[in-house]
CSV table of C-alpha atoms and ligand atoms in Angstrom, one decimal:
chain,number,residue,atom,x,y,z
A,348,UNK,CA,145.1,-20.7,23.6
A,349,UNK,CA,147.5,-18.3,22.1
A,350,UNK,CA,151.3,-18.0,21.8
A,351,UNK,CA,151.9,-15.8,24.8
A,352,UNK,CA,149.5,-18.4,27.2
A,353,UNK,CA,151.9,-20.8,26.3
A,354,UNK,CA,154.8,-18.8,27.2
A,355,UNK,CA,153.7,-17.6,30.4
A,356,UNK,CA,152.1,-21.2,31.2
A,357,UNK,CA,148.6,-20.0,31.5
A,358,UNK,CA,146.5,-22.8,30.6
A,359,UNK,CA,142.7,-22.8,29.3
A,360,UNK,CA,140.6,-24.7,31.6
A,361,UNK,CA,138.4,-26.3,28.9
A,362,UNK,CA,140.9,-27.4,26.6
A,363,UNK,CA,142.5,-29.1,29.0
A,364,UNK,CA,139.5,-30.7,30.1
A,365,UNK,CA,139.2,-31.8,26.4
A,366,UNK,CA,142.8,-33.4,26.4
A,367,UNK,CA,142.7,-35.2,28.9
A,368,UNK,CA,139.4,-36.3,28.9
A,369,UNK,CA,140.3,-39.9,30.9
A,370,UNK,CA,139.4,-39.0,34.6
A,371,UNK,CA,141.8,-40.7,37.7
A,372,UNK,CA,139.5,-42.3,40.2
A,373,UNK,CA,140.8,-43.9,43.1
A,374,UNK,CA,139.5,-47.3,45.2
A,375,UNK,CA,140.3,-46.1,48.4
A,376,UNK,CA,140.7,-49.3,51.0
A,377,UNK,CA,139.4,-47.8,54.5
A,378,UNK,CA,140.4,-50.9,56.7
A,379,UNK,CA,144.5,-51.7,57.3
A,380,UNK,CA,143.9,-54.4,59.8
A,381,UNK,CA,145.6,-57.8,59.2
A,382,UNK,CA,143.1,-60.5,58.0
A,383,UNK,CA,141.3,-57.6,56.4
A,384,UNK,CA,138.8,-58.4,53.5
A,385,UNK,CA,138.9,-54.9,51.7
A,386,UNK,CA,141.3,-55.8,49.6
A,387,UNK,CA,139.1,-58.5,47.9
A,388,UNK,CA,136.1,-55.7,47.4
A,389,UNK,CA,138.4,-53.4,46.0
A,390,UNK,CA,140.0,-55.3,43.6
A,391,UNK,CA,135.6,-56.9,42.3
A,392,UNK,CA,135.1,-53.1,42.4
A,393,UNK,CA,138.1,-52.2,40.4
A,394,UNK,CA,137.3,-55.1,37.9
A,395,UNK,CA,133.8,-53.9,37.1
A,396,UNK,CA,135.2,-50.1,36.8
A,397,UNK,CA,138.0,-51.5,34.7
A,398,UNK,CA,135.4,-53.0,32.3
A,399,UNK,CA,134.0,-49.6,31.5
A,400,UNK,CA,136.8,-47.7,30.0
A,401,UNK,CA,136.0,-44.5,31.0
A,402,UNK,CA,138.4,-43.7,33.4
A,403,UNK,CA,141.3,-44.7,35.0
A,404,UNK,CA,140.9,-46.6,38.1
A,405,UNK,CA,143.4,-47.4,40.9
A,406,UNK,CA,143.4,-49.0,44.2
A,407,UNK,CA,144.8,-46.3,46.8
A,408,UNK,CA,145.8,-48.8,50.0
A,409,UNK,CA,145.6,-46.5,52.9
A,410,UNK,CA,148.0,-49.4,54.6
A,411,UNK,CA,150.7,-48.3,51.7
A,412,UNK,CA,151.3,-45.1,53.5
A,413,UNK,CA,152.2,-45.9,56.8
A,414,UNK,CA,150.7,-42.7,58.1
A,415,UNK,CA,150.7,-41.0,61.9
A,416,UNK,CA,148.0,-40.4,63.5
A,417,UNK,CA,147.6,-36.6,63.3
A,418,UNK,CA,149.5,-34.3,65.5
A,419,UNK,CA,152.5,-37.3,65.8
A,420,UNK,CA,155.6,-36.8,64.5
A,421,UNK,CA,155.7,-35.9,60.9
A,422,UNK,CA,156.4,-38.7,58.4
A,423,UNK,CA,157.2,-39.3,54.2
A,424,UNK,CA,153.8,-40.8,54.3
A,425,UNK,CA,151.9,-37.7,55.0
A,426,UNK,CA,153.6,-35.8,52.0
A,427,UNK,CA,153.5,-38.8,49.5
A,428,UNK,CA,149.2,-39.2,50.4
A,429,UNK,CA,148.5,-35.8,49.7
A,430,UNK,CA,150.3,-36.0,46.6
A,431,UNK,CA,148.6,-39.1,45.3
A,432,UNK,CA,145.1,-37.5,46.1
A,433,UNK,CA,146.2,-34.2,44.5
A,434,UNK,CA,146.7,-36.8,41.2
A,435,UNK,CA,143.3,-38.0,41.6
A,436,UNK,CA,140.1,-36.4,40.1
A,437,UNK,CA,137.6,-38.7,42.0
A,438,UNK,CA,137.1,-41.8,44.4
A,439,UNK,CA,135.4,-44.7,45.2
A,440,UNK,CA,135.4,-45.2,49.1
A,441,UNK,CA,135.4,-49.1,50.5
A,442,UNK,CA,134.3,-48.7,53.7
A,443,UNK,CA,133.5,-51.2,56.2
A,444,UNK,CA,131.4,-50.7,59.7
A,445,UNK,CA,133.5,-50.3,62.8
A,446,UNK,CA,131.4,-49.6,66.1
A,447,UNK,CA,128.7,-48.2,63.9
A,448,UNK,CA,130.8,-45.6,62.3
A,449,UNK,CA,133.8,-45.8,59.6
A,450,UNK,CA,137.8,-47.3,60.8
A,451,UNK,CA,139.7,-45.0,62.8
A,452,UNK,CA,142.6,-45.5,59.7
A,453,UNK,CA,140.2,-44.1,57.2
A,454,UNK,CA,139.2,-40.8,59.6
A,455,UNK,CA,142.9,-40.3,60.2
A,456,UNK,CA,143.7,-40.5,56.3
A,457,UNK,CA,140.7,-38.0,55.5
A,458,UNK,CA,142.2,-35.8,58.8
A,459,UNK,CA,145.4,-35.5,57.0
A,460,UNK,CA,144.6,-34.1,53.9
A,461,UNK,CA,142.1,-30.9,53.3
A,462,UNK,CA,143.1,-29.1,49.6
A,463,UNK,CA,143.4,-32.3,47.9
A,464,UNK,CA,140.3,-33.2,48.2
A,465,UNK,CA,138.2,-30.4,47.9
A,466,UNK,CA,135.9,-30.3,44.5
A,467,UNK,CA,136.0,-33.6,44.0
A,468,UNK,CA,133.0,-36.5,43.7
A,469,UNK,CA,133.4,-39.8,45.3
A,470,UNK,CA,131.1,-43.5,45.5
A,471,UNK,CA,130.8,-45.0,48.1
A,472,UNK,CA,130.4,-49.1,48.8
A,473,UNK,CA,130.1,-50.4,52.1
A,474,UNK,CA,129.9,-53.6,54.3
A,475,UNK,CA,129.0,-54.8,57.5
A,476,UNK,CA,126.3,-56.8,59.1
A,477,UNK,CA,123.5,-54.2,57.8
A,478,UNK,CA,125.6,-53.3,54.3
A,479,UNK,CA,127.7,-51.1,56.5
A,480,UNK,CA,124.8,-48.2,55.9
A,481,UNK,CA,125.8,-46.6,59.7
A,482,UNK,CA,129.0,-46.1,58.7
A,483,UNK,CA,128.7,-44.6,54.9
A,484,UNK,CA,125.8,-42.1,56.3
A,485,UNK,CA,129.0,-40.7,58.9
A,486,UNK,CA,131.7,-40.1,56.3
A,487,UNK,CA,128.9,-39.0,53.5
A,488,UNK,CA,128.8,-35.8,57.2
A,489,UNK,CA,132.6,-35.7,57.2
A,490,UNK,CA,132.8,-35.5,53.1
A,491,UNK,CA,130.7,-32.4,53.2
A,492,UNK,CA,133.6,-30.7,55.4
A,493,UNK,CA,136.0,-31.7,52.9
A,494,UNK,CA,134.2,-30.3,49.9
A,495,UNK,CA,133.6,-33.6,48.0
A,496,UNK,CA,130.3,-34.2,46.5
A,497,UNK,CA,129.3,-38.2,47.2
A,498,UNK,CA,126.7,-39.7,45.1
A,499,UNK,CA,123.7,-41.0,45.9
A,500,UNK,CA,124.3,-44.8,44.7
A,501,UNK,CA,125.5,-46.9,47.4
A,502,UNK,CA,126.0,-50.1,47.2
A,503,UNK,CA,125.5,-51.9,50.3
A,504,UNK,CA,127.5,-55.9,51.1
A,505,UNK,CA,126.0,-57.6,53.9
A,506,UNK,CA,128.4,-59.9,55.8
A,507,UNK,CA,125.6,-62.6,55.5
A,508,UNK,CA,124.8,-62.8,52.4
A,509,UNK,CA,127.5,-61.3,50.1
A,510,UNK,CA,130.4,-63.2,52.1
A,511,UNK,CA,131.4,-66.8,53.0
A,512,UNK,CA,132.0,-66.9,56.7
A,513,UNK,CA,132.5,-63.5,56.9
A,514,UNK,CA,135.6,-63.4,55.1
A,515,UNK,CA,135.4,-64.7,51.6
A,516,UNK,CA,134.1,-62.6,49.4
A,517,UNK,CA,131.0,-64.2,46.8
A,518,UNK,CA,128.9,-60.8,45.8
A,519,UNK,CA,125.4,-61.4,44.4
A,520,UNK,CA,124.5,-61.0,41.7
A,521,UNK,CA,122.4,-58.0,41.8
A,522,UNK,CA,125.3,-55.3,43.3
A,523,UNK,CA,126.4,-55.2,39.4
A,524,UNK,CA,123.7,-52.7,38.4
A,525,UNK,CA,124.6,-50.6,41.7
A,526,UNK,CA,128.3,-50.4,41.2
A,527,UNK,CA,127.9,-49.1,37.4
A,528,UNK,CA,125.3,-46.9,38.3
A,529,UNK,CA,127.3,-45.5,41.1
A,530,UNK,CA,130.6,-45.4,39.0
A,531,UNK,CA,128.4,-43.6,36.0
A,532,UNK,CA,127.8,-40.6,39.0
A,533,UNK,CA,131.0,-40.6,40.1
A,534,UNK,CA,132.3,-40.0,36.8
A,535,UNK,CA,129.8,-37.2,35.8
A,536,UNK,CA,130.3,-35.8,39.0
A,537,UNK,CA,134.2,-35.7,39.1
A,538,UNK,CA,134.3,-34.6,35.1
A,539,UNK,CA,132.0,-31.6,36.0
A,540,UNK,CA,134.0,-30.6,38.8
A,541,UNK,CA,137.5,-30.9,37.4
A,542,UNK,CA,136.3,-27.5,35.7
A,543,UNK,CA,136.0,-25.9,38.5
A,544,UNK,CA,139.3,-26.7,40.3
B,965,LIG,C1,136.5,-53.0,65.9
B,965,LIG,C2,135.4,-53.6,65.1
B,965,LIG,C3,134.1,-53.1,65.2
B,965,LIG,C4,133.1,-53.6,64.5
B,965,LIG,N1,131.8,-53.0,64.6
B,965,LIG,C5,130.9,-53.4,63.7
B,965,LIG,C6,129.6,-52.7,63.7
B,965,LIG,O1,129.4,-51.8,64.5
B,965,LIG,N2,128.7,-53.0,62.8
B,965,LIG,C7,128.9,-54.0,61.8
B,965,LIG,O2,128.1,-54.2,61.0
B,965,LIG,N3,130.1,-54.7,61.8
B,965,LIG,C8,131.1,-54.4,62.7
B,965,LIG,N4,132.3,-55.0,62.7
B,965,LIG,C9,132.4,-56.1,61.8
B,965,LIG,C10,133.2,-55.6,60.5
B,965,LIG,O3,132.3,-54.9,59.7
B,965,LIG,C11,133.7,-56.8,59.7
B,965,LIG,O4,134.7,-57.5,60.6
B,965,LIG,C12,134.4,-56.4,58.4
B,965,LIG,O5,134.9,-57.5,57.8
B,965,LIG,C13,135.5,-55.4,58.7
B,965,LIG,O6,136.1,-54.9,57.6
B,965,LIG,P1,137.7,-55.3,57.3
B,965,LIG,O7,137.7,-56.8,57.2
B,965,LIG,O8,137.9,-54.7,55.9
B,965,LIG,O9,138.5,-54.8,58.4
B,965,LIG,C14,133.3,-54.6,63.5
B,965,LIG,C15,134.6,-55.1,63.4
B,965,LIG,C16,135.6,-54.6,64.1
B,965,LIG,C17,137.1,-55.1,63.9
């Protein structure tokens, strides 16, 4: 890039994709109710993802934000989660099955934002009595609308079998392989399409 880029702050796409190469992926908790066990998937999540070094990885506790429900009045909240999405090049989704579909909380959060999320990739990792599949199949519909590309691997929690009571969390084993896998998409996915954006 030469001289006059600089002064008139154009920027080359690719070399900044070549200086900052660490992509920003967010854990995004979709439940807020009290006595909630999302925060104890995030956080497994997070600590396989932190393992891998190749990104930087962040819970993003839709709770945090204390949004309206779209079309109340307006609130700092609104404002302050479209800014931390805007800061985020992809995301890992923790979704849990409510009436077969995902929480109200999480549609409202994905209503009120459109821009920044658009070109982005996200994971998905869900939970309920059958791995929460009902519910990850309706938000892979309403991701489509807002332009970000999910991967295929999906790991799927049972409330049987991957938690104690249904609310302490012991994963098996075998979700390891799924969660890198998906995490190695995510980040392929979100690098190539930071170059478009
Ligand atoms: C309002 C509501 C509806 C639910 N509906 C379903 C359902 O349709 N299918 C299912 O597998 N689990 C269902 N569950 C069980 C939840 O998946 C389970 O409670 C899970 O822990 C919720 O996630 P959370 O603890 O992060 O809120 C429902 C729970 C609630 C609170």
């Amino acid at each position: 890039m030469g001289f006059l880029d600089r002064l008139f702050g154009n920027t080359n796409k690719e070399e900044e994709t070549m200086t900052n190469s660490k992509l920003k992926i967010g854990i995004i908790l979709g439940s807020t109710r009290q006595g909630r066990v999302s925060p104890q998937v995030g956080e497994w999540v997070k600590g396989i993802a932190d393992k891998r070094g190749d990104a930087d990885y962040e819970i993003v506790d839709i709770a945090d934000f204390k949004l309206p429900f779209l079309g109340e009045a307006d609130a700092p909240g609104i404002a302050a989660w479209n800014e931390k999405l805007a800061s985020l090049d992809g995301f890992v989704f923790i979704v849990q099955e409510y009436n077969h579909s995902i929480t109200g909380a999480l549609k409202n959060a994905l209503d009120l934002a459109r821009e920044a999320w658009n070109n982005k990739a996200a994971g998905i990792v869900s939970y309920g009595s059958t791995g929460g599949a009902r519910a990850a199949e309706h938000l892979r519909g309403i991701l489509g609308e807002l332009k970000v590309a999910d991967v295929r691997t999906h790991p799927t929690l049972s409330l049987f079998t991957d938690f104690e009571n249904g609310s302490v969390f012991k994963p098996a084993e075998l979700h390891l392989t799924n969660v890198n896998a998906m995490l190695d998409e995510v980040n392929q996915w979100s690098g190539a399409l930071k170059t478009i954006r």
